[in-house]
Amino acid sequence: ILSGGRTLAFHEEVFFCPDPAATELPARALHDALPIETPPLREVEKRHIIAVLESTGWRIDGRRGALSVLKISRSALYARLRKYGLHRNAVSAATDTDDESTRKA
């Protein structure tokens, strides 16, 4: 989207909808229409970050580091690590525990 100033203007056809009632579905109806149970976006992001960190051996920098794979800034990655309470030892310990419980089953 490009704008020539501080105000963004749209043409009316951008907002045209032949059946306005079709766009007024409640959020619950949209969720119920999904074919499978989907995890919250927050959980998907957390799992993805963990998977990338584990695949890079918790390397942050460099061509093979997590920053290169995730395509986010260092400050954004550290903010998410804090947000989700992730640190190398805690994630590794949780993964080891999960592996052990899977082996026992």
PDB file as gemmi writes it, atoms N, CA and C in Angstrom:
CRYST1    1.000    1.000    1.000  90.00  90.00  90.00 P 1                      
ATOM      1  N   ILE A   1       0.857  -1.172   0.000  1.00  0.00           N  
ATOM      2  CA  ILE A   1       0.000   0.000   0.000  1.00  0.00           C  
ATOM      3  C   ILE A   1       0.893   1.221   0.000  1.00  0.00           C  
ATOM      4  N   LEU A   2       0.631   2.114  -0.908  1.00  0.00           N  
ATOM      5  CA  LEU A   2       1.395   3.349  -0.997  1.00  0.00           C  
ATOM      6  C   LEU A   2       0.465   4.524  -0.750  1.00  0.00           C  
ATOM      7  N   SER A   3       0.976   5.535  -0.102  1.00  0.00           N  
ATOM      8  CA  SER A   3       0.197   6.732   0.159  1.00  0.00           C  
ATOM      9  C   SER A   3       1.087   7.939  -0.063  1.00  0.00           C  
ATOM     10  N   GLY A   4       0.504   8.991  -0.625  1.00  0.00           N  
ATOM     11  CA  GLY A   4       1.274  10.192  -0.901  1.00  0.00           C  
ATOM     12  C   GLY A   4       1.358  11.138   0.270  1.00  0.00           C  
ATOM     13  N   GLY A   5       0.841  10.779   1.409  1.00  0.00           N  
ATOM     14  CA  GLY A   5       0.869  11.671   2.563  1.00  0.00           C  
ATOM     15  C   GLY A   5       0.609  10.917   3.847  1.00  0.00           C  
ATOM     16  N   ARG A   6       0.106  11.626   4.838  1.00  0.00           N  
ATOM     17  CA  ARG A   6      -0.144  11.011   6.148  1.00  0.00           C  
ATOM     18  C   ARG A   6      -1.492  10.322   6.220  1.00  0.00           C  
ATOM     19  N   THR A   7      -2.373  10.596   5.241  1.00  0.00           N  
ATOM     20  CA  THR A   7      -3.707  10.014   5.240  1.00  0.00           C  
ATOM     21  C   THR A   7      -3.808   8.980   4.133  1.00  0.00           C  
ATOM     22  N   LEU A   8      -4.359   7.834   4.465  1.00  0.00           N  
ATOM     23  CA  LEU A   8      -4.538   6.767   3.501  1.00  0.00           C  
ATOM     24  C   LEU A   8      -5.991   6.771   3.062  1.00  0.00           C  
ATOM     25  N   ALA A   9      -6.247   6.927   1.784  1.00  0.00           N  
ATOM     26  CA  ALA A   9      -7.606   6.973   1.251  1.00  0.00           C  
ATOM     27  C   ALA A   9      -7.861   5.743   0.396  1.00  0.00           C  
ATOM     28  N   PHE A  10      -9.072   5.206   0.495  1.00  0.00           N  
ATOM     29  CA  PHE A  10      -9.478   4.050  -0.297  1.00  0.00           C  
ATOM     30  C   PHE A  10     -10.598   4.457  -1.243  1.00  0.00           C  
ATOM     31  N   HIS A  11     -10.655   3.789  -2.375  1.00  0.00           N  
ATOM     32  CA  HIS A  11     -11.791   3.972  -3.276  1.00  0.00           C  
ATOM     33  C   HIS A  11     -12.942   3.138  -2.744  1.00  0.00           C  
ATOM     34  N   GLU A  12     -14.173   3.546  -3.038  1.00  0.00           N  
ATOM     35  CA  GLU A  12     -15.342   2.838  -2.515  1.00  0.00           C  
ATOM     36  C   GLU A  12     -15.380   1.377  -2.933  1.00  0.00           C  
ATOM     37  N   GLU A  13     -14.909   1.045  -4.151  1.00  0.00           N  
ATOM     38  CA  GLU A  13     -14.984  -0.341  -4.607  1.00  0.00           C  
ATOM     39  C   GLU A  13     -14.133  -1.287  -3.757  1.00  0.00           C  
ATOM     40  N   VAL A  14     -13.179  -0.752  -3.030  1.00  0.00           N  
ATOM     41  CA  VAL A  14     -12.376  -1.588  -2.137  1.00  0.00           C  
ATOM     42  C   VAL A  14     -13.250  -2.183  -1.045  1.00  0.00           C  
ATOM     43  N   PHE A  15     -14.240  -1.422  -0.601  1.00  0.00           N  
ATOM     44  CA  PHE A  15     -15.102  -1.866   0.490  1.00  0.00           C  
ATOM     45  C   PHE A  15     -16.408  -2.475   0.007  1.00  0.00           C  
ATOM     46  N   PHE A  16     -16.605  -2.588  -1.298  1.00  0.00           N  
ATOM     47  CA  PHE A  16     -17.862  -3.100  -1.821  1.00  0.00           C  
ATOM     48  C   PHE A  16     -17.993  -4.585  -1.533  1.00  0.00           C  
ATOM     49  N   CYS A  17     -19.143  -4.944  -0.986  1.00  0.00           N  
ATOM     50  CA  CYS A  17     -19.450  -6.351  -0.730  1.00  0.00           C  
ATOM     51  C   CYS A  17     -20.896  -6.567  -1.159  1.00  0.00           C  
ATOM     52  N   PRO A  18     -21.160  -7.463  -2.111  1.00  0.00           N  
ATOM     53  CA  PRO A  18     -22.517  -7.637  -2.602  1.00  0.00           C  
ATOM     54  C   PRO A  18     -23.491  -8.115  -1.534  1.00  0.00           C  
ATOM     55  N   ASP A  19     -23.028  -8.881  -0.540  1.00  0.00           N  
ATOM     56  CA  ASP A  19     -23.907  -9.371   0.525  1.00  0.00           C  
ATOM     57  C   ASP A  19     -23.266  -9.063   1.870  1.00  0.00           C  
ATOM     58  N   PRO A  20     -23.579  -7.889   2.452  1.00  0.00           N  
ATOM     59  CA  PRO A  20     -22.942  -7.517   3.726  1.00  0.00           C  
ATOM     60  C   PRO A  20     -23.173  -8.531   4.839  1.00  0.00           C  
ATOM     61  N   ALA A  21     -24.304  -9.238   4.814  1.00  0.00           N  
ATOM     62  CA  ALA A  21     -24.585 -10.222   5.870  1.00  0.00           C  
ATOM     63  C   ALA A  21     -23.575 -11.362   5.845  1.00  0.00           C  
ATOM     64  N   ALA A  22     -22.987 -11.624   4.684  1.00  0.00           N  
ATOM     65  CA  ALA A  22     -22.023 -12.724   4.560  1.00  0.00           C  
ATOM     66  C   ALA A  22     -20.745 -12.453   5.334  1.00  0.00           C  
ATOM     67  N   THR A  23     -20.435 -11.204   5.594  1.00  0.00           N  
ATOM     68  CA  THR A  23     -19.204 -10.866   6.303  1.00  0.00           C  
ATOM     69  C   THR A  23     -19.421 -10.670   7.794  1.00  0.00           C  
ATOM     70  N   GLU A  24     -20.634 -10.846   8.262  1.00  0.00           N  
ATOM     71  CA  GLU A  24     -20.952 -10.574   9.657  1.00  0.00           C  
ATOM     72  C   GLU A  24     -21.070 -11.847  10.484  1.00  0.00           C  
ATOM     73  N   LEU A  25     -20.232 -12.828  10.203  1.00  0.00           N  
ATOM     74  CA  LEU A  25     -20.237 -14.051  10.995  1.00  0.00           C  
ATOM     75  C   LEU A  25     -19.542 -13.798  12.324  1.00  0.00           C  
ATOM     76  N   PRO A  26     -20.112 -14.279  13.410  1.00  0.00           N  
ATOM     77  CA  PRO A  26     -19.407 -14.134  14.685  1.00  0.00           C  
ATOM     78  C   PRO A  26     -18.131 -14.966  14.691  1.00  0.00           C  
ATOM     79  N   ALA A  27     -17.182 -14.547  15.486  1.00  0.00           N  
ATOM     80  CA  ALA A  27     -15.885 -15.220  15.551  1.00  0.00           C  
ATOM     81  C   ALA A  27     -16.038 -16.697  15.902  1.00  0.00           C  
ATOM     82  N   ARG A  28     -16.976 -17.018  16.778  1.00  0.00           N  
ATOM     83  CA  ARG A  28     -17.176 -18.418  17.190  1.00  0.00           C  
ATOM     84  C   ARG A  28     -17.595 -19.275  15.996  1.00  0.00           C  
ATOM     85  N   ALA A  29     -18.450 -18.720  15.123  1.00  0.00           N  
ATOM     86  CA  ALA A  29     -18.892 -19.472  13.945  1.00  0.00           C  
ATOM     87  C   ALA A  29     -17.714 -19.747  13.017  1.00  0.00           C  
ATOM     88  N   LEU A  30     -16.837 -18.769  12.875  1.00  0.00           N  
ATOM     89  CA  LEU A  30     -15.654 -18.975  12.046  1.00  0.00           C  
ATOM     90  C   LEU A  30     -14.761 -20.050  12.646  1.00  0.00           C  
ATOM     91  N   HIS A  31     -14.596 -20.017  13.967  1.00  0.00           N  
ATOM     92  CA  HIS A  31     -13.764 -21.021  14.650  1.00  0.00           C  
ATOM     93  C   HIS A  31     -14.377 -22.402  14.489  1.00  0.00           C  
ATOM     94  N   ASP A  32     -15.702 -22.495  14.626  1.00  0.00           N  
ATOM     95  CA  ASP A  32     -16.373 -23.789  14.512  1.00  0.00           C  
ATOM     96  C   ASP A  32     -16.297 -24.347  13.097  1.00  0.00           C  
ATOM     97  N   ALA A  33     -16.123 -23.477  12.111  1.00  0.00           N  
ATOM     98  CA  ALA A  33     -16.055 -23.917  10.723  1.00  0.00           C  
ATOM     99  C   ALA A  33     -14.693 -24.525  10.376  1.00  0.00           C  
ATOM    100  N   LEU A  34     -13.688 -24.332  11.230  1.00  0.00           N  
ATOM    101  CA  LEU A  34     -12.370 -24.899  10.963  1.00  0.00           C  
ATOM    102  C   LEU A  34     -12.441 -26.420  11.050  1.00  0.00           C  
ATOM    103  N   PRO A  35     -11.780 -27.124  10.129  1.00  0.00           N  
ATOM    104  CA  PRO A  35     -11.893 -28.586  10.102  1.00  0.00           C  
ATOM    105  C   PRO A  35     -11.194 -29.297  11.257  1.00  0.00           C  
ATOM    106  N   ILE A  36     -10.193 -28.658  11.856  1.00  0.00           N  
ATOM    107  CA  ILE A  36      -9.456 -29.298  12.949  1.00  0.00           C  
ATOM    108  C   ILE A  36      -9.287 -28.301  14.085  1.00  0.00           C  
ATOM    109  N   GLU A  37      -8.922 -28.802  15.235  1.00  0.00           N  
ATOM    110  CA  GLU A  37      -8.631 -27.926  16.369  1.00  0.00           C  
ATOM    111  C   GLU A  37      -7.299 -27.241  16.108  1.00  0.00           C  
ATOM    112  N   THR A  38      -7.297 -25.942  16.094  1.00  0.00           N  
ATOM    113  CA  THR A  38      -6.072 -25.201  15.823  1.00  0.00           C  
ATOM    114  C   THR A  38      -5.574 -24.547  17.095  1.00  0.00           C  
ATOM    115  N   PRO A  39      -4.273 -24.641  17.348  1.00  0.00           N  
ATOM    116  CA  PRO A  39      -3.722 -23.988  18.537  1.00  0.00           C  
ATOM    117  C   PRO A  39      -3.709 -22.472  18.350  1.00  0.00           C  
ATOM    118  N   PRO A  40      -3.701 -21.742  19.437  1.00  0.00           N  
ATOM    119  CA  PRO A  40      -3.618 -20.285  19.331  1.00  0.00           C  
ATOM    120  C   PRO A  40      -2.319 -19.867  18.635  1.00  0.00           C  
ATOM    121  N   LEU A  41      -2.353 -18.731  17.959  1.00  0.00           N  
ATOM    122  CA  LEU A  41      -1.184 -18.237  17.236  1.00  0.00           C  
ATOM    123  C   LEU A  41       0.018 -18.105  18.167  1.00  0.00           C  
ATOM    124  N   ARG A  42      -0.220 -17.687  19.386  1.00  0.00           N  
ATOM    125  CA  ARG A  42       0.854 -17.537  20.374  1.00  0.00           C  
ATOM    126  C   ARG A  42       1.594 -18.865  20.568  1.00  0.00           C  
ATOM    127  N   GLU A  43       0.828 -19.948  20.662  1.00  0.00           N  
ATOM    128  CA  GLU A  43       1.428 -21.271  20.857  1.00  0.00           C  
ATOM    129  C   GLU A  43       2.176 -21.729  19.607  1.00  0.00           C  
ATOM    130  N   VAL A  44       1.636 -21.442  18.440  1.00  0.00           N  
ATOM    131  CA  VAL A  44       2.301 -21.800  17.182  1.00  0.00           C  
ATOM    132  C   VAL A  44       3.632 -21.067  17.073  1.00  0.00           C  
ATOM    133  N   GLU A  45       3.623 -19.764  17.410  1.00  0.00           N  
ATOM    134  CA  GLU A  45       4.859 -18.980  17.346  1.00  0.00           C  
ATOM    135  C   GLU A  45       5.896 -19.531  18.325  1.00  0.00           C  
ATOM    136  N   LYS A  46       5.458 -19.848  19.530  1.00  0.00           N  
ATOM    137  CA  LYS A  46       6.375 -20.371  20.548  1.00  0.00           C  
ATOM    138  C   LYS A  46       6.998 -21.695  20.092  1.00  0.00           C  
ATOM    139  N   ARG A  47       6.183 -22.593  19.577  1.00  0.00           N  
ATOM    140  CA  ARG A  47       6.692 -23.887  19.111  1.00  0.00           C  
ATOM    141  C   ARG A  47       7.667 -23.712  17.954  1.00  0.00           C  
ATOM    142  N   HIS A  48       7.351 -22.779  17.059  1.00  0.00           N  
ATOM    143  CA  HIS A  48       8.228 -22.544  15.905  1.00  0.00           C  
ATOM    144  C   HIS A  48       9.591 -22.017  16.358  1.00  0.00           C  
ATOM    145  N   ILE A  49       9.578 -21.086  17.295  1.00  0.00           N  
ATOM    146  CA  ILE A  49      10.837 -20.535  17.810  1.00  0.00           C  
ATOM    147  C   ILE A  49      11.658 -21.635  18.476  1.00  0.00           C  
ATOM    148  N   ILE A  50      11.014 -22.461  19.275  1.00  0.00           N  
ATOM    149  CA  ILE A  50      11.724 -23.567  19.935  1.00  0.00           C  
ATOM    150  C   ILE A  50      12.315 -24.510  18.896  1.00  0.00           C  
ATOM    151  N   ALA A  51      11.534 -24.866  17.879  1.00  0.00           N  
ATOM    152  CA  ALA A  51      12.015 -25.784  16.843  1.00  0.00           C  
ATOM    153  C   ALA A  51      13.218 -25.198  16.107  1.00  0.00           C  
ATOM    154  N   VAL A  52      13.166 -23.911  15.797  1.00  0.00           N  
ATOM    155  CA  VAL A  52      14.281 -23.278  15.094  1.00  0.00           C  
ATOM    156  C   VAL A  52      15.507 -23.237  15.992  1.00  0.00           C  
ATOM    157  N   LEU A  53      15.329 -22.856  17.244  1.00  0.00           N  
ATOM    158  CA  LEU A  53      16.468 -22.797  18.163  1.00  0.00           C  
ATOM    159  C   LEU A  53      17.100 -24.175  18.344  1.00  0.00           C  
ATOM    160  N   GLU A  54      16.283 -25.201  18.465  1.00  0.00           N  
ATOM    161  CA  GLU A  54      16.839 -26.547  18.618  1.00  0.00           C  
ATOM    162  C   GLU A  54      17.541 -27.001  17.346  1.00  0.00           C  
ATOM    163  N   SER A  55      16.983 -26.646  16.187  1.00  0.00           N  
ATOM    164  CA  SER A  55      17.611 -27.067  14.926  1.00  0.00           C  
ATOM    165  C   SER A  55      18.925 -26.339  14.665  1.00  0.00           C  
ATOM    166  N   THR A  56      19.091 -25.157  15.249  1.00  0.00           N  
ATOM    167  CA  THR A  56      20.345 -24.409  15.092  1.00  0.00           C  
ATOM    168  C   THR A  56      21.277 -24.619  16.269  1.00  0.00           C  
ATOM    169  N   GLY A  57      20.924 -25.514  17.169  1.00  0.00           N  
ATOM    170  CA  GLY A  57      21.746 -25.738  18.358  1.00  0.00           C  
ATOM    171  C   GLY A  57      21.793 -24.506  19.252  1.00  0.00           C  
ATOM    172  N   TRP A  58      20.720 -23.740  19.243  1.00  0.00           N  
ATOM    173  CA  TRP A  58      20.595 -22.501  20.021  1.00  0.00           C  
ATOM    174  C   TRP A  58      21.603 -21.446  19.579  1.00  0.00           C  
ATOM    175  N   ARG A  59      22.112 -21.579  18.356  1.00  0.00           N  
ATOM    176  CA  ARG A  59      22.976 -20.540  17.789  1.00  0.00           C  
ATOM    177  C   ARG A  59      22.062 -19.402  17.354  1.00  0.00           C  
ATOM    178  N   ILE A  60      22.385 -18.195  17.783  1.00  0.00           N  
ATOM    179  CA  ILE A  60      21.563 -17.028  17.478  1.00  0.00           C  
ATOM    180  C   ILE A  60      22.046 -16.333  16.212  1.00  0.00           C  
ATOM    181  N   ASP A  61      23.347 -16.111  16.115  1.00  0.00           N  
ATOM    182  CA  ASP A  61      23.926 -15.335  15.016  1.00  0.00           C  
ATOM    183  C   ASP A  61      24.464 -16.224  13.907  1.00  0.00           C  
ATOM    184  N   GLY A  62      24.823 -15.566  12.814  1.00  0.00           N  
ATOM    185  CA  GLY A  62      25.480 -16.246  11.712  1.00  0.00           C  
ATOM    186  C   GLY A  62      24.515 -16.753  10.667  1.00  0.00           C  
ATOM    187  N   ARG A  63      25.090 -17.263   9.586  1.00  0.00           N  
ATOM    188  CA  ARG A  63      24.271 -17.760   8.476  1.00  0.00           C  
ATOM    189  C   ARG A  63      23.361 -18.901   8.888  1.00  0.00           C  
ATOM    190  N   ARG A  64      23.810 -19.690   9.833  1.00  0.00           N  
ATOM    191  CA  ARG A  64      23.016 -20.842  10.274  1.00  0.00           C  
ATOM    192  C   ARG A  64      22.358 -20.605  11.630  1.00  0.00           C  
ATOM    193  N   GLY A  65      22.301 -19.370  12.037  1.00  0.00           N  
ATOM    194  CA  GLY A  65      21.701 -19.031  13.318  1.00  0.00           C  
ATOM    195  C   GLY A  65      20.200 -18.795  13.231  1.00  0.00           C  
ATOM    196  N   ALA A  66      19.581 -18.739  14.381  1.00  0.00           N  
ATOM    197  CA  ALA A  66      18.128 -18.577  14.461  1.00  0.00           C  
ATOM    198  C   ALA A  66      17.652 -17.270  13.832  1.00  0.00           C  
ATOM    199  N   LEU A  67      18.433 -16.199  13.982  1.00  0.00           N  
ATOM    200  CA  LEU A  67      18.019 -14.923  13.401  1.00  0.00           C  
ATOM    201  C   LEU A  67      17.906 -15.023  11.886  1.00  0.00           C  
ATOM    202  N   SER A  68      18.810 -15.741  11.266  1.00  0.00           N  
ATOM    203  CA  SER A  68      18.793 -15.918   9.819  1.00  0.00           C  
ATOM    204  C   SER A  68      17.583 -16.742   9.380  1.00  0.00           C  
ATOM    205  N   VAL A  69      17.253 -17.758  10.151  1.00  0.00           N  
ATOM    206  CA  VAL A  69      16.122 -18.628   9.811  1.00  0.00           C  
ATOM    207  C   VAL A  69      14.790 -17.918  10.050  1.00  0.00           C  
ATOM    208  N   LEU A  70      14.665 -17.273  11.208  1.00  0.00           N  
ATOM    209  CA  LEU A  70      13.408 -16.634  11.578  1.00  0.00           C  
ATOM    210  C   LEU A  70      13.168 -15.317  10.845  1.00  0.00           C  
ATOM    211  N   LYS A  71      14.236 -14.712  10.346  1.00  0.00           N  
ATOM    212  CA  LYS A  71      14.142 -13.420   9.652  1.00  0.00           C  
ATOM    213  C   LYS A  71      13.535 -12.335  10.547  1.00  0.00           C  
ATOM    214  N   ILE A  72      13.996 -12.301  11.798  1.00  0.00           N  
ATOM    215  CA  ILE A  72      13.592 -11.248  12.731  1.00  0.00           C  
ATOM    216  C   ILE A  72      14.840 -10.639  13.348  1.00  0.00           C  
ATOM    217  N   SER A  73      14.674  -9.489  13.966  1.00  0.00           N  
ATOM    218  CA  SER A  73      15.818  -8.824  14.581  1.00  0.00           C  
ATOM    219  C   SER A  73      16.187  -9.512  15.895  1.00  0.00           C  
ATOM    220  N   ARG A  74      17.395  -9.245  16.334  1.00  0.00           N  
ATOM    221  CA  ARG A  74      17.875  -9.791  17.604  1.00  0.00           C  
ATOM    222  C   ARG A  74      16.956  -9.361  18.752  1.00  0.00           C  
ATOM    223  N   SER A  75      16.592  -8.070  18.771  1.00  0.00           N  
ATOM    224  CA  SER A  75      15.743  -7.576  19.869  1.00  0.00           C  
ATOM    225  C   SER A  75      14.368  -8.237  19.837  1.00  0.00           C  
ATOM    226  N   ALA A  76      13.850  -8.510  18.639  1.00  0.00           N  
ATOM    227  CA  ALA A  76      12.548  -9.182  18.538  1.00  0.00           C  
ATOM    228  C   ALA A  76      12.642 -10.621  19.068  1.00  0.00           C  
ATOM    229  N   LEU A  77      13.732 -11.310  18.741  1.00  0.00           N  
ATOM    230  CA  LEU A  77      13.894 -12.678  19.237  1.00  0.00           C  
ATOM    231  C   LEU A  77      14.018 -12.689  20.757  1.00  0.00           C  
ATOM    232  N   TYR A  78      14.853 -11.817  21.292  1.00  0.00           N  
ATOM    233  CA  TYR A  78      15.008 -11.785  22.751  1.00  0.00           C  
ATOM    234  C   TYR A  78      13.706 -11.384  23.444  1.00  0.00           C  
ATOM    235  N   ALA A  79      12.931 -10.506  22.829  1.00  0.00           N  
ATOM    236  CA  ALA A  79      11.636 -10.124  23.406  1.00  0.00           C  
ATOM    237  C   ALA A  79      10.696 -11.332  23.451  1.00  0.00           C  
ATOM    238  N   ARG A  80      10.712 -12.133  22.399  1.00  0.00           N  
ATOM    239  CA  ARG A  80       9.847 -13.321  22.373  1.00  0.00           C  
ATOM    240  C   ARG A  80      10.335 -14.384  23.355  1.00  0.00           C  
ATOM    241  N   LEU A  81      11.639 -14.514  23.494  1.00  0.00           N  
ATOM    242  CA  LEU A  81      12.165 -15.459  24.482  1.00  0.00           C  
ATOM    243  C   LEU A  81      11.698 -15.080  25.880  1.00  0.00           C  
ATOM    244  N   ARG A  82      11.737 -13.787  26.180  1.00  0.00           N  
ATOM    245  CA  ARG A  82      11.233 -13.317  27.477  1.00  0.00           C  
ATOM    246  C   ARG A  82       9.718 -13.521  27.586  1.00  0.00           C  
ATOM    247  N   LYS A  83       9.002 -13.179  26.530  1.00  0.00           N  
ATOM    248  CA  LYS A  83       7.538 -13.279  26.507  1.00  0.00           C  
ATOM    249  C   LYS A  83       7.084 -14.706  26.817  1.00  0.00           C  
ATOM    250  N   TYR A  84       7.759 -15.688  26.221  1.00  0.00           N  
ATOM    251  CA  TYR A  84       7.370 -17.082  26.404  1.00  0.00           C  
ATOM    252  C   TYR A  84       8.138 -17.783  27.514  1.00  0.00           C  
ATOM    253  N   GLY A  85       9.022 -17.071  28.189  1.00  0.00           N  
ATOM    254  CA  GLY A  85       9.791 -17.665  29.283  1.00  0.00           C  
ATOM    255  C   GLY A  85      10.736 -18.751  28.802  1.00  0.00           C  
ATOM    256  N   LEU A  86      11.300 -18.570  27.620  1.00  0.00           N  
ATOM    257  CA  LEU A  86      12.178 -19.583  27.037  1.00  0.00           C  
ATOM    258  C   LEU A  86      13.636 -19.286  27.348  1.00  0.00           C  
ATOM    259  N   HIS A  87      14.359 -20.308  27.761  1.00  0.00           N  
ATOM    260  CA  HIS A  87      15.806 -20.252  27.841  1.00  0.00           C  
ATOM    261  C   HIS A  87      16.312 -21.673  27.633  1.00  0.00           C  
ATOM    262  N   ARG A  88      17.516 -21.763  27.174  1.00  0.00           N  
ATOM    263  CA  ARG A  88      18.064 -23.028  26.696  1.00  0.00           C  
ATOM    264  C   ARG A  88      17.868 -24.190  27.670  1.00  0.00           C  
ATOM    265  N   ASN A  89      18.231 -24.016  28.913  1.00  0.00           N  
ATOM    266  CA  ASN A  89      18.157 -25.115  29.878  1.00  0.00           C  
ATOM    267  C   ASN A  89      16.724 -25.557  30.134  1.00  0.00           C  
ATOM    268  N   ALA A  90      15.797 -24.610  30.232  1.00  0.00           N  
ATOM    269  CA  ALA A  90      14.402 -24.952  30.514  1.00  0.00           C  
ATOM    270  C   ALA A  90      13.778 -25.711  29.344  1.00  0.00           C  
ATOM    271  N   VAL A  91      14.058 -25.279  28.121  1.00  0.00           N  
ATOM    272  CA  VAL A  91      13.494 -25.946  26.952  1.00  0.00           C  
ATOM    273  C   VAL A  91      14.111 -27.320  26.781  1.00  0.00           C  
ATOM    274  N   SER A  92      15.417 -27.438  26.949  1.00  0.00           N  
ATOM    275  CA  SER A  92      16.087 -28.735  26.820  1.00  0.00           C  
ATOM    276  C   SER A  92      15.578 -29.705  27.872  1.00  0.00           C  
ATOM    277  N   ALA A  93      15.389 -29.243  29.094  1.00  0.00           N  
ATOM    278  CA  ALA A  93      14.894 -30.107  30.167  1.00  0.00           C  
ATOM    279  C   ALA A  93      13.471 -30.555  29.877  1.00  0.00           C  
ATOM    280  N   ALA A  94      12.636 -29.661  29.373  1.00  0.00           N  
ATOM    281  CA  ALA A  94      11.256 -30.014  29.047  1.00  0.00           C  
ATOM    282  C   ALA A  94      11.221 -31.021  27.906  1.00  0.00           C  
ATOM    283  N   THR A  95      12.081 -30.856  26.924  1.00  0.00           N  
ATOM    284  CA  THR A  95      12.144 -31.780  25.798  1.00  0.00           C  
ATOM    285  C   THR A  95      12.620 -33.147  26.262  1.00  0.00           C  
ATOM    286  N   ASP A  96      13.634 -33.185  27.136  1.00  0.00           N  
ATOM    287  CA  ASP A  96      14.134 -34.454  27.668  1.00  0.00           C  
ATOM    288  C   ASP A  96      13.047 -35.170  28.457  1.00  0.00           C  
ATOM    289  N   THR A  97      12.276 -34.439  29.249  1.00  0.00           N  
ATOM    290  CA  THR A  97      11.194 -35.027  30.032  1.00  0.00           C  
ATOM    291  C   THR A  97      10.139 -35.601  29.116  1.00  0.00           C  
ATOM    292  N   ASP A  98       9.791 -34.857  28.042  1.00  0.00           N  
ATOM    293  CA  ASP A  98       8.813 -35.349  27.083  1.00  0.00           C  
ATOM    294  C   ASP A  98       9.311 -36.625  26.418  1.00  0.00           C  
ATOM    295  N   ASP A  99      10.591 -36.661  26.062  1.00  0.00           N  
ATOM    296  CA  ASP A  99      11.162 -37.849  25.431  1.00  0.00           C  
ATOM    297  C   ASP A  99      11.102 -39.050  26.360  1.00  0.00           C  
ATOM    298  N   GLU A 100      11.416 -38.839  27.638  1.00  0.00           N  
ATOM    299  CA  GLU A 100      11.399 -39.926  28.606  1.00  0.00           C  
ATOM    300  C   GLU A 100       9.991 -40.463  28.794  1.00  0.00           C  
ATOM    301  N   SER A 101       8.999 -39.576  28.889  1.00  0.00           N  
ATOM    302  CA  SER A 101       7.629 -40.034  29.084  1.00  0.00           C  
ATOM    303  C   SER A 101       7.132 -40.777  27.849  1.00  0.00           C  
ATOM    304  N   THR A 102       7.610 -40.394  26.676  1.00  0.00           N  
ATOM    305  CA  THR A 102       7.221 -41.089  25.455  1.00  0.00           C  
ATOM    306  C   THR A 102       7.841 -42.491  25.427  1.00  0.00           C  
ATOM    307  N   ARG A 103       9.079 -42.599  25.877  1.00  0.00           N  
ATOM    308  CA  ARG A 103       9.749 -43.908  25.881  1.00  0.00           C  
ATOM    309  C   ARG A 103       9.102 -44.861  26.868  1.00  0.00           C  
ATOM    310  N   LYS A 104       8.624 -44.339  28.017  1.00  0.00           N  
ATOM    311  CA  LYS A 104       8.015 -45.189  29.034  1.00  0.00           C  
ATOM    312  C   LYS A 104       6.658 -45.712  28.605  1.00  0.00           C  
ATOM    313  N   ALA A 105       5.979 -44.970  27.726  1.00  0.00           N  
ATOM    314  CA  ALA A 105       4.617 -45.340  27.338  1.00  0.00           C  
ATOM    315  C   ALA A 105       4.581 -46.534  26.429  1.00  0.00           C  
TER     316      ALA A 105                                                      
END                                                                             
